Coordinates of C-alpha atoms (C1' of nucleotides) in Angstrom, one line a residue:
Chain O
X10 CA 90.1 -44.6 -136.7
X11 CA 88.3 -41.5 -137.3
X12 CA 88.3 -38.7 -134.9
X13 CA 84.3 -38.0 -134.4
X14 CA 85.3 -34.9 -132.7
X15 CA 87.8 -32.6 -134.6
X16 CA 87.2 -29.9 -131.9
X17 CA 88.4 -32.2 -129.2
X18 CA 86.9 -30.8 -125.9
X19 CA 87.0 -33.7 -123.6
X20 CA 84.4 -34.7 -121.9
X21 CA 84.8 -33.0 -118.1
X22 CA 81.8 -33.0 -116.7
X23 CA 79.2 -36.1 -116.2
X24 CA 76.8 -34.1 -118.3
X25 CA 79.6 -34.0 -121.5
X26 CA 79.6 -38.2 -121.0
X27 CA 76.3 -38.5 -120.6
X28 CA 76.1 -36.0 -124.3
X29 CA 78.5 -38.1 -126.0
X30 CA 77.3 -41.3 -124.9
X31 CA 73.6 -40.5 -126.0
X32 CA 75.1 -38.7 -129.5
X33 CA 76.9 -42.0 -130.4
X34 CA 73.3 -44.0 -129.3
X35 CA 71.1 -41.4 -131.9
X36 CA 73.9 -41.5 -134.5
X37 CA 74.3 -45.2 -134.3
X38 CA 70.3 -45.1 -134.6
X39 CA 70.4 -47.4 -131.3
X40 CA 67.7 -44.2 -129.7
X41 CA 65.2 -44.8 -133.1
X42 CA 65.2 -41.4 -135.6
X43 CA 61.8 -39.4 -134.8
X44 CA 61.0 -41.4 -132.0
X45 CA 60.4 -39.1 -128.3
X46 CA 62.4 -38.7 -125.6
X47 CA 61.8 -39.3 -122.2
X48 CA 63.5 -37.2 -119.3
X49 CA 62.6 -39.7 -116.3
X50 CA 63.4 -42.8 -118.1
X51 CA 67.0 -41.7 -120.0
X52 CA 67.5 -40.1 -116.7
X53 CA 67.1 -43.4 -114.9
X54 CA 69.2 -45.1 -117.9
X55 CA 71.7 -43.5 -117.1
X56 CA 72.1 -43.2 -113.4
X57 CA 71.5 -39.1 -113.4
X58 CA 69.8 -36.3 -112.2
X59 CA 66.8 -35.1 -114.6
X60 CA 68.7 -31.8 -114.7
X61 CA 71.4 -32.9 -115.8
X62 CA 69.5 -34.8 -118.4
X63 CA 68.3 -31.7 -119.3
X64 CA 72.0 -30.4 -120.0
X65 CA 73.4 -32.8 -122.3
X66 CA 69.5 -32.7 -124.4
X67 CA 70.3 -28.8 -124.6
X68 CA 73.5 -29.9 -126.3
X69 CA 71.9 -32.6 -128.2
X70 CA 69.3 -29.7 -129.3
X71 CA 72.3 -27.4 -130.7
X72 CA 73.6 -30.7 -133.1
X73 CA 70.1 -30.4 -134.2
X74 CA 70.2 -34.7 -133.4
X75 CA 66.6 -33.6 -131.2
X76 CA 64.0 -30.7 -131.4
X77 CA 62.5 -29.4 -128.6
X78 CA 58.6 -28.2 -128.0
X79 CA 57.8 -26.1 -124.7
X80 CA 55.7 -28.0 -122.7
X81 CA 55.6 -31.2 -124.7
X82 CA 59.0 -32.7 -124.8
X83 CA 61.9 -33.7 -127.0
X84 CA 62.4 -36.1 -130.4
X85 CA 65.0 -37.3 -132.2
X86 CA 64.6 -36.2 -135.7
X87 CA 63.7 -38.1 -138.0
X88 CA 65.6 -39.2 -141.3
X89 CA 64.0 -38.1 -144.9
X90 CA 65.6 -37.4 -148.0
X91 CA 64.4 -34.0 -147.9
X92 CA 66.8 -33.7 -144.9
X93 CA 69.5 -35.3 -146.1
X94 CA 69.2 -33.3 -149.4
X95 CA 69.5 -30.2 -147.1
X96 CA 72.2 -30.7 -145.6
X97 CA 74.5 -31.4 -148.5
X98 CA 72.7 -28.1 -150.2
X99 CA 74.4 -26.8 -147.0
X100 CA 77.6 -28.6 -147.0
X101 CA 78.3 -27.6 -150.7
X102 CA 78.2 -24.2 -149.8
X103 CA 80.1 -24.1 -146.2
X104 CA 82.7 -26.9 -147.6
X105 CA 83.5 -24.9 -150.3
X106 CA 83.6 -21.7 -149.0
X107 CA 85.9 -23.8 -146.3
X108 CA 88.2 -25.1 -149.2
X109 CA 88.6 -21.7 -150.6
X110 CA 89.9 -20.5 -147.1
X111 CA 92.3 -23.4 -146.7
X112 CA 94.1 -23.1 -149.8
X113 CA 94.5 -19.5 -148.5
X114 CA 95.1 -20.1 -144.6
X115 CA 96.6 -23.8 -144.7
X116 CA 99.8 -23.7 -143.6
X117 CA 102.8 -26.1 -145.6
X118 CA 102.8 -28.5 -142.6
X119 CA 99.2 -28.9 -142.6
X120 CA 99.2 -29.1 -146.5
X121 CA 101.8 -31.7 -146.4
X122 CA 100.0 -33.7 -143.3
X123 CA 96.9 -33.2 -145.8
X124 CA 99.0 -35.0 -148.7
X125 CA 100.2 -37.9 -146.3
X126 CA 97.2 -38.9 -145.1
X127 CA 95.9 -38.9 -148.8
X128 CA 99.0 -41.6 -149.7
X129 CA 98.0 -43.5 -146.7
X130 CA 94.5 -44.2 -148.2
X131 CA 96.0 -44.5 -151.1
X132 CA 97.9 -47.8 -149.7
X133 CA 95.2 -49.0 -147.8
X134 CA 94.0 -52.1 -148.3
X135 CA 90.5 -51.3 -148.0
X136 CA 90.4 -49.0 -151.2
X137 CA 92.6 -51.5 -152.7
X138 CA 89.8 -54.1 -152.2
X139 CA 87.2 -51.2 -153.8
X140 CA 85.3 -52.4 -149.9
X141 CA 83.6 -49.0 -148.7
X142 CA 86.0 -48.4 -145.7
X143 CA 87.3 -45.2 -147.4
X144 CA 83.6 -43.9 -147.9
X145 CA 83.1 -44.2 -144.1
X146 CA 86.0 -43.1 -142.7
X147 CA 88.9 -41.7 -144.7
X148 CA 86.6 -39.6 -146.2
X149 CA 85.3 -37.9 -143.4
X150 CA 88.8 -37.5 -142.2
X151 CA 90.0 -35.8 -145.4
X152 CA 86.7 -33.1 -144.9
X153 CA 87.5 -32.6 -141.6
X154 CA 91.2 -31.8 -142.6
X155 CA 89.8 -29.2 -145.2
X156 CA 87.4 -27.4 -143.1
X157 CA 89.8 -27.0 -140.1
X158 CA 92.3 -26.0 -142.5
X159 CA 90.0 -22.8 -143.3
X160 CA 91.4 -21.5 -139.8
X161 CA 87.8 -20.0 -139.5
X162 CA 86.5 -20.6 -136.2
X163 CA 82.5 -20.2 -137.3
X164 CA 83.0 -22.6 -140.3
X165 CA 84.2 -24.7 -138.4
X166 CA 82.0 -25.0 -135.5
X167 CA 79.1 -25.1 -137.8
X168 CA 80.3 -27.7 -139.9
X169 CA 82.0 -29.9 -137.3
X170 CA 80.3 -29.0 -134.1
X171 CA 77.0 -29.2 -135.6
X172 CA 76.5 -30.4 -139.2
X173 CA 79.0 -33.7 -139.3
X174 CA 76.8 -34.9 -136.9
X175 CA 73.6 -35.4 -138.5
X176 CA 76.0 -36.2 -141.3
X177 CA 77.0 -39.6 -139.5
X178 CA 73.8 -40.0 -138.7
X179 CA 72.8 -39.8 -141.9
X180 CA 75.4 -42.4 -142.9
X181 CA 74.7 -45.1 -140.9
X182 CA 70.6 -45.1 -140.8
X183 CA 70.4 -44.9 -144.9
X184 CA 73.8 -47.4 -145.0
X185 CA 75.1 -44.9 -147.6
X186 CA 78.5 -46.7 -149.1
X187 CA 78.6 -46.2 -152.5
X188 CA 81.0 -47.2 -155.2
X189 CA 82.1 -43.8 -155.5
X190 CA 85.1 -44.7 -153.6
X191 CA 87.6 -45.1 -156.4
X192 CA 86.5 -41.9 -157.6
X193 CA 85.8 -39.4 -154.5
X194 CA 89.8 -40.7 -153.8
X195 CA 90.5 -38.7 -157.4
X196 CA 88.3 -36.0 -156.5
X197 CA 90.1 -35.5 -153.3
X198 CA 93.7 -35.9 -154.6
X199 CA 92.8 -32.9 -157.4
X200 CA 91.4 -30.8 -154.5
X201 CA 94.3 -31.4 -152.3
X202 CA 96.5 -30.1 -155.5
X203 CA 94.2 -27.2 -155.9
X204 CA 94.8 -25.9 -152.2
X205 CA 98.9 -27.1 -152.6
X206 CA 98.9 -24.5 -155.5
X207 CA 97.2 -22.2 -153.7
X208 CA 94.4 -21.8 -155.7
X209 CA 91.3 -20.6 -153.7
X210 CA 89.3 -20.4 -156.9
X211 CA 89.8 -23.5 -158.0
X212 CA 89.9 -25.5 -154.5
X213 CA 86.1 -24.0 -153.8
X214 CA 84.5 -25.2 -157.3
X215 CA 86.2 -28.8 -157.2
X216 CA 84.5 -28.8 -153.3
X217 CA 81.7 -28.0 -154.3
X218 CA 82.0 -30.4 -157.2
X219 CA 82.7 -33.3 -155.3
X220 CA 79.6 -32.5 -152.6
X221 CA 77.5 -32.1 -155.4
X222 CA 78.1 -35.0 -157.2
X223 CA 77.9 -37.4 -153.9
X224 CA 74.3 -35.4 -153.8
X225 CA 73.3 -36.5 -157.5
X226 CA 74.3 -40.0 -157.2
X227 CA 72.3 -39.8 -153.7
X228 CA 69.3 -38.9 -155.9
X229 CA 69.5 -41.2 -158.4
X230 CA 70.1 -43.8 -155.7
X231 CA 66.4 -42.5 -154.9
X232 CA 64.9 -42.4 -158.0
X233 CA 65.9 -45.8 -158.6
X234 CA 65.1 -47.0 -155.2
X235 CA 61.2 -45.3 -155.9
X236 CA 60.9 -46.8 -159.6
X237 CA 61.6 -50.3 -158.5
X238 CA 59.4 -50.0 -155.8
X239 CA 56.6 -48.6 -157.7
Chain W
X24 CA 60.1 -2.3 -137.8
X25 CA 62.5 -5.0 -139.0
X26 CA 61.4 -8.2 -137.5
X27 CA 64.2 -9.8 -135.3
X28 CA 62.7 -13.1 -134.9
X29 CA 62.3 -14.2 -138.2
X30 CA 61.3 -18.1 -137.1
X31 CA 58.7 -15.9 -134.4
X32 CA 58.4 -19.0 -132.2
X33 CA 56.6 -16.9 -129.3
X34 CA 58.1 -17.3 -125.8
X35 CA 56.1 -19.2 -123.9
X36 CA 58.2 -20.1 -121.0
X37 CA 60.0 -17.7 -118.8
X38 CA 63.1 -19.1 -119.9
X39 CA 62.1 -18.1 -122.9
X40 CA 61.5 -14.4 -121.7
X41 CA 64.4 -14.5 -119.9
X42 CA 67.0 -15.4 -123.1
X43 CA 65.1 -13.0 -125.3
X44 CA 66.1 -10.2 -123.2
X45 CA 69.6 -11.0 -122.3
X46 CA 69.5 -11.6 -125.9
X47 CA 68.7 -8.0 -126.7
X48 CA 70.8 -7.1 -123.8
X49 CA 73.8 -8.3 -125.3
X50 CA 73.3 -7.5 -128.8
X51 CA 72.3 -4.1 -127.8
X52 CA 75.9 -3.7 -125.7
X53 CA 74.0 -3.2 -122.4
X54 CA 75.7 -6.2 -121.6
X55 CA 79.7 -5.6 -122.5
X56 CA 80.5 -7.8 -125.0
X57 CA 83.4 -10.3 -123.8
X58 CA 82.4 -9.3 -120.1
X59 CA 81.9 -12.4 -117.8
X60 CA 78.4 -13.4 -117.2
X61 CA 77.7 -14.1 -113.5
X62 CA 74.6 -16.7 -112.8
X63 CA 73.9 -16.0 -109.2
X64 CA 74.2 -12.2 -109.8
X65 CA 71.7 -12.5 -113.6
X66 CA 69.2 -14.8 -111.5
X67 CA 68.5 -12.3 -108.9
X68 CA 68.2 -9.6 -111.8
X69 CA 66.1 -11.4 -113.7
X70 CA 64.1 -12.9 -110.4
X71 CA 64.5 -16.6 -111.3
X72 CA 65.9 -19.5 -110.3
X73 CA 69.5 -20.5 -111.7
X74 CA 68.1 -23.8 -113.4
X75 CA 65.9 -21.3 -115.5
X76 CA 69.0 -18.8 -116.1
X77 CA 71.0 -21.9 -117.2
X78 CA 68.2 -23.4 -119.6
X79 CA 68.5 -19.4 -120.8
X80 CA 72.0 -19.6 -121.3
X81 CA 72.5 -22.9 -122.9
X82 CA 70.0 -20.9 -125.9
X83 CA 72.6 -17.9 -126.2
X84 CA 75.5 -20.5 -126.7
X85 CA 73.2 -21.7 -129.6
X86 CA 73.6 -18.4 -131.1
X87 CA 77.1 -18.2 -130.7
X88 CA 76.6 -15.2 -127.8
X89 CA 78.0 -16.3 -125.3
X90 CA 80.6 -19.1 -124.5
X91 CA 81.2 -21.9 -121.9
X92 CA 83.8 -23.5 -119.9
X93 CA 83.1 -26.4 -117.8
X94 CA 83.9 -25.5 -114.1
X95 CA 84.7 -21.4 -115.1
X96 CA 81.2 -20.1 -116.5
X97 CA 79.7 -18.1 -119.3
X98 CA 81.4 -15.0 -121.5
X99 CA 79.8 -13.0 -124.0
X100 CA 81.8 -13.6 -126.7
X101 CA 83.9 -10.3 -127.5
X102 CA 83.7 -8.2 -131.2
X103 CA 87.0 -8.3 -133.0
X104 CA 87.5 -7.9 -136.7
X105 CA 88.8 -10.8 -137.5
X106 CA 85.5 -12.6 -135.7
X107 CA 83.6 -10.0 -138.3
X108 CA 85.4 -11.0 -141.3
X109 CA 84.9 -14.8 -140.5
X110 CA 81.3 -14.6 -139.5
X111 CA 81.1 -12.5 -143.3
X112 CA 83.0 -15.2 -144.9
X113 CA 80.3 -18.2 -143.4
X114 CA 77.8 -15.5 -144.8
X115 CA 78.8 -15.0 -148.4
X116 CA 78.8 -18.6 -148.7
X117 CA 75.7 -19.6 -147.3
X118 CA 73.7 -16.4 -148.4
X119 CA 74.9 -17.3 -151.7
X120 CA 73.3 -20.6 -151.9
X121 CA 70.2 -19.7 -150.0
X122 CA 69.6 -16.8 -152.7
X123 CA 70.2 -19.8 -155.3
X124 CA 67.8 -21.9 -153.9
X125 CA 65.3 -19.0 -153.4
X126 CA 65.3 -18.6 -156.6
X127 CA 64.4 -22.1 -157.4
X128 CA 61.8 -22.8 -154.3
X129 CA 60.7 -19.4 -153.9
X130 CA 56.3 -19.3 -155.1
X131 CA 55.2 -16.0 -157.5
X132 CA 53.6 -15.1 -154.3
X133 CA 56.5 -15.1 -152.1
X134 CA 58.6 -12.6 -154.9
X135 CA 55.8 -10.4 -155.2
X136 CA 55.7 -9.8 -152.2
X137 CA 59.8 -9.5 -151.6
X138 CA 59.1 -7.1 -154.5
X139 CA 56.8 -4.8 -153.0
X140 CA 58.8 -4.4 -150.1
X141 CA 61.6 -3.2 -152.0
X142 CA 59.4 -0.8 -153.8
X143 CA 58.4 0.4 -150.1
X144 CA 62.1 1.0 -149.1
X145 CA 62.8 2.8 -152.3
X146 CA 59.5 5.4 -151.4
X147 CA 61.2 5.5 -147.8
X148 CA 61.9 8.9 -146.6
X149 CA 65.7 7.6 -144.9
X150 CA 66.2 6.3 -148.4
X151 CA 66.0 9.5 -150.0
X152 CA 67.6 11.4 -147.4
X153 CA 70.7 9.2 -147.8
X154 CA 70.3 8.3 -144.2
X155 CA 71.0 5.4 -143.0
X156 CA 67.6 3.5 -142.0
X157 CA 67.8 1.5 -145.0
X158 CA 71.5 -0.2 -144.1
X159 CA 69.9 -0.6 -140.3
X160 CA 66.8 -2.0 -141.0
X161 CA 65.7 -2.4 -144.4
X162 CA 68.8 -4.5 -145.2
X163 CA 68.1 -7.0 -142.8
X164 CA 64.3 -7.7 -143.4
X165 CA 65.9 -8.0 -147.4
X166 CA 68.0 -11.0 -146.5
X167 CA 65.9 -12.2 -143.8
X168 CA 63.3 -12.8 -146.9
X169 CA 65.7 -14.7 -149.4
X170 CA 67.1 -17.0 -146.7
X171 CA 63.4 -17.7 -146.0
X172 CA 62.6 -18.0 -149.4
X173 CA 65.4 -20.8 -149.6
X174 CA 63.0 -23.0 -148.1
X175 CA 65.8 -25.0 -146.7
X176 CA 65.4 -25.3 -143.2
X177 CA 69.1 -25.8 -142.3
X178 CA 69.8 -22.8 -144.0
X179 CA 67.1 -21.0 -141.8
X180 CA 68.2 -21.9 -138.8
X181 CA 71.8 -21.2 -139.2
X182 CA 71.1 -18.4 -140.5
X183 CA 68.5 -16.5 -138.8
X184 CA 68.0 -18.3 -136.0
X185 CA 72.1 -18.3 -134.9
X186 CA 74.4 -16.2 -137.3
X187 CA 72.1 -13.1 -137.6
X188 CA 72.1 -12.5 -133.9
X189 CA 76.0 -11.9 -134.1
X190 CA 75.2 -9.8 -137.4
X191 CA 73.3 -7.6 -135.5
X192 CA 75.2 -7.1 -132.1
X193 CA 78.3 -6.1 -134.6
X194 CA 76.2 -3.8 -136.3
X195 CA 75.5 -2.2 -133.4
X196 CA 78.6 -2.4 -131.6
X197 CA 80.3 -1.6 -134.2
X198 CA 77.9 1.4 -135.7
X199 CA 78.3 0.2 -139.2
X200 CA 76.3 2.4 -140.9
X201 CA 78.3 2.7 -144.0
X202 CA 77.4 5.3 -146.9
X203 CA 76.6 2.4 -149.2
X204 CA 73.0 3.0 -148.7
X205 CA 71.6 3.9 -152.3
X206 CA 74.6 1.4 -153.7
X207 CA 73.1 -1.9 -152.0
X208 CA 69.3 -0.8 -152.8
X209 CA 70.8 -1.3 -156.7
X210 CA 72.3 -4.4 -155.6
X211 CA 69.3 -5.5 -154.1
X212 CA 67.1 -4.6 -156.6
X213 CA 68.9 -6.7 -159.2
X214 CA 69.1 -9.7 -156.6
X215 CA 65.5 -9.7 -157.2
X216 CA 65.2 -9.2 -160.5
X217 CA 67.7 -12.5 -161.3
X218 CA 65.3 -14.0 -158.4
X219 CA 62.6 -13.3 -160.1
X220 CA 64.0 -14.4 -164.0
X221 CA 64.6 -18.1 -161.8
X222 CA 68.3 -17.6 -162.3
X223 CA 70.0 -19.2 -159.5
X224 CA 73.5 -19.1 -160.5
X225 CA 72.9 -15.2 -161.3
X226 CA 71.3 -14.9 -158.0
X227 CA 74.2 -16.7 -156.2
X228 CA 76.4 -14.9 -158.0
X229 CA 75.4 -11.5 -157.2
X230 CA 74.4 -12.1 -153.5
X231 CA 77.5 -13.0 -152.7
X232 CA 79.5 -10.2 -154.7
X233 CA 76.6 -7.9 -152.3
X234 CA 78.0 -9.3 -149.7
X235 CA 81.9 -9.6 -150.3
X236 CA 81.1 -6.2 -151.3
X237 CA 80.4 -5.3 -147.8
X238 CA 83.0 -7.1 -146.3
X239 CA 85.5 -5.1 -148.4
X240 CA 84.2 -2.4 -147.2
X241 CA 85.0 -3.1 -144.2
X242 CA 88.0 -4.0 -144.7
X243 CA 88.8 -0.4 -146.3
X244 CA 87.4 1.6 -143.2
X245 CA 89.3 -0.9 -140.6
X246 CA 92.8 -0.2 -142.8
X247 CA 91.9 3.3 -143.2
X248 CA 91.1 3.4 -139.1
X249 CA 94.8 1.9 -138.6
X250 CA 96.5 4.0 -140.6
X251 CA 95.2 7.5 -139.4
X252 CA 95.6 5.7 -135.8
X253 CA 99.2 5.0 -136.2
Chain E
dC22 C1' 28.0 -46.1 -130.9
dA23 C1' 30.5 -41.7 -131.5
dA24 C1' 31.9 -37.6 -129.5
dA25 C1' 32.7 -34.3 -126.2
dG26 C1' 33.9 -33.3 -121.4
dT27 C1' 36.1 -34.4 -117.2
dA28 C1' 39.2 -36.4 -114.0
dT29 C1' 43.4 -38.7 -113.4
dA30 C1' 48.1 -39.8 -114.4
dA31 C1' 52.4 -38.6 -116.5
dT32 C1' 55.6 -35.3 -118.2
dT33 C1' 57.8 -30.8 -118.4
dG34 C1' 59.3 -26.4 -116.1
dT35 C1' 61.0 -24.2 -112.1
dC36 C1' 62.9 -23.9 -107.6
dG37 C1' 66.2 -24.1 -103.6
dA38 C1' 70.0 -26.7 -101.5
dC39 C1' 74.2 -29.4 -101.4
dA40 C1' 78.8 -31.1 -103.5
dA41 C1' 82.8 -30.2 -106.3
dT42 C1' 85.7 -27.2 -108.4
dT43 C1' 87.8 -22.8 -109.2
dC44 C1' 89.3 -18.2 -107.8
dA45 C1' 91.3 -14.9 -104.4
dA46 C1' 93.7 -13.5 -100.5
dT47 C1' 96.7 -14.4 -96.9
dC48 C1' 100.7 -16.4 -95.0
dG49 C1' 105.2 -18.4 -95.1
dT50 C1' 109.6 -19.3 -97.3
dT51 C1' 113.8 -18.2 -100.0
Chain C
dA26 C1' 110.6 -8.3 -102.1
dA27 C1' 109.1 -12.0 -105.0
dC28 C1' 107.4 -16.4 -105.5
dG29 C1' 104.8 -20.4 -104.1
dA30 C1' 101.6 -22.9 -101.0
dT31 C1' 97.5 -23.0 -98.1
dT32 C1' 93.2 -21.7 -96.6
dG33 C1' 88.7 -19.5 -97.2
dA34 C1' 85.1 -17.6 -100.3
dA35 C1' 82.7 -17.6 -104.4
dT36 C1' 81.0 -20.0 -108.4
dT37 C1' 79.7 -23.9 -111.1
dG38 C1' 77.7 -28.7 -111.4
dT39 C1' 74.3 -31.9 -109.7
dC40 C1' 70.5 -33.4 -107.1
dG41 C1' 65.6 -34.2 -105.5
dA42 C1' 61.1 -32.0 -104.9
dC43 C1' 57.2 -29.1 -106.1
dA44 C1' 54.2 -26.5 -109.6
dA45 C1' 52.3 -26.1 -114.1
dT46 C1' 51.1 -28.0 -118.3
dT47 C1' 50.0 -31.7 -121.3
dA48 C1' 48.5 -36.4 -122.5
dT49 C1' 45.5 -40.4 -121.3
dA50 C1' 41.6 -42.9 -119.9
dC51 C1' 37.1 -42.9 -118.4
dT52 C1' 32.5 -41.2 -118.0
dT53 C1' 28.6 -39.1 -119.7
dT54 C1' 25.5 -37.5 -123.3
dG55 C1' 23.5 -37.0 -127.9

DNA sequence: CAAAGTATAATTGTCGACAATTCAATCGTT
DNA sequence: AACGATTGAATTGTCGACAATTATACTTTG
């Protein structure tokens, strides 16, 4: 049970439902990546006012989950590698910078919340089973942990406010669950050490370590996928 | 003439109008920064309807300018260090990566031309006189051009299109027009030069000790500030 | 038959009004 | 006199309708 919203605002008005509701539909890829929008007939969907249609697609439009033309309309975006390659150049950089700031700004309880949640994984019977659970979801729960334990409100709004999103998105639509699980679970227990010993230095390169190599093996996945196919 | 709209998507609506010039408002402090933004009171100044004000507002939050609370309304968000230091944390990191990437993705064209308008700012009269045009100006239209060159268009649009809005209103706010003038143009200059040699981990390297470099800087002058104020 | 122009339909942008919530001032109580 | 409750005013959220722009389908022409 992953949080999919760190910042936790709850949802107040009808307009913040109506966001999250059609966030989980393009993330789950139930409202087709690339494919447009219509303001009359979500509107109608979903029992509201065009306006405030128009609200929650604003918020949409910050996640970057939809672009919007003047005049012409709103699309989801659409999937492609060189998106998805983006966005971990991004994440590599952000993450790390992130993991730096925690091992500096984390405080012991957070560390040591950090360091349970780790053992928990550790027992569960998911990675046990080497099944992907841990890719899905523990995984995002241990980044989250990092980058809010940067203390940096911009990193953090950024990366889970805007970024994560697509991220998901991303997850789900290209069904990435590699066998990195076994592995990324290392990775993570050496960075956890790295901000536990206070060591900025070291905390950023195994972050960005870790990103980078989930990016490579994205790649080859790609190359592979394109020589078989050709 | 640096440009301030580096993604120069022309505003075509009046909404658009309308959040380009409370844009400039607040970023120029004509708008108080951290005051409270009042929609009935901005429509009739602006001669628009609230629904168009709204749309106009929903873009500042994209930028980080202003901030929302369901049910209480709109604040411009309010200059403190530690908001400074943060947003030059989130900077180093990703101006780091997008000058790595630059020099990857970057065309001979593109470098040339990045090139010439260094040689321009050295020929600069406020250059010579030790003035501070070149900090102001000059500076920005430099890193505006290697997070273009990146060629990563998440990296553009956090950038530019939502980060370097705040940059600017603190420079101005703030009248950071430090004597580091002739010391970043050497910086600068080798940027480029490991740009142009396709040395990304050089490039990264030194864009982000230009940039720490700043920070600390700042850093200095706040301490320095405290401890003649106390 | 293809291509361009035009007219129609649909969609987006903008507006003003009403409902719901929050803020402010007044009044009453201890 | 200070604190809390209550009432009124102001502000925000939501709605439906109209205007402006764009997309579509049809007609006309070469």
């Amino acid at each position: 049970m992953a949080l999919d919203n760190p910042t936790l605002q709850k949802p107040v008005t009808t307009a913040d439902k109506v966001f999250d509701a059609i966030l989980h539909a393009i993330v789950d890829g139930k409202i087709a990546a690339g494919s447009k929008i219509s303001e009359p007939g979500l509107a109608k969907q979903y029992e509201i006012s065009r306006s405030t249609l128009r609200e929650a697609l604003n918020r949409l439009e910050k996640c970057h989950l939809i672009e919007r033309k003047a005049n012409v309309g709103s699309r989801v975006v659409d999937c492609t590698i060189e998106g998805l390659l983006e966005i971990y150049v991004v994440r590599e950089a952000l993450e790390g910078m992130a993991c730096r700031e925690a091992a500096i700004n984390m405080s012991d309880d957070e560390i040591a919340e950090m360091q349970d949640m780790l053992a928990q994984h550790a027992n569960s019977q998911a990675l046990i089973d080497g099944i992907s659970y841990y890719q899905e979801e523990g995984d995002l729960d241990f980044h989250y942990k990092v980058i809010l334990g940067s203390h940096n409100q911009q990193l953090i709004n950024i990366l889970c406010g805007q970024l994560y999103h697509l991220v998901r998105m991303y997850r789900i639509q290209f069904g990435m669950h590699s066998p990195r699980a076994t592995r990324a679970f290392q990775e993570h227990s050496n960075i956890i050490q790295a901000i536990c010993d206070r060591d900025g230095e070291l905390a950023e390169i195994l972050m960005r370590r870790h990103i980078a190599a989930s990016r490579k093996n994205i790649e080859k996945k790609i190359a592979l996928q394109n020589s078989t196919a050709a």
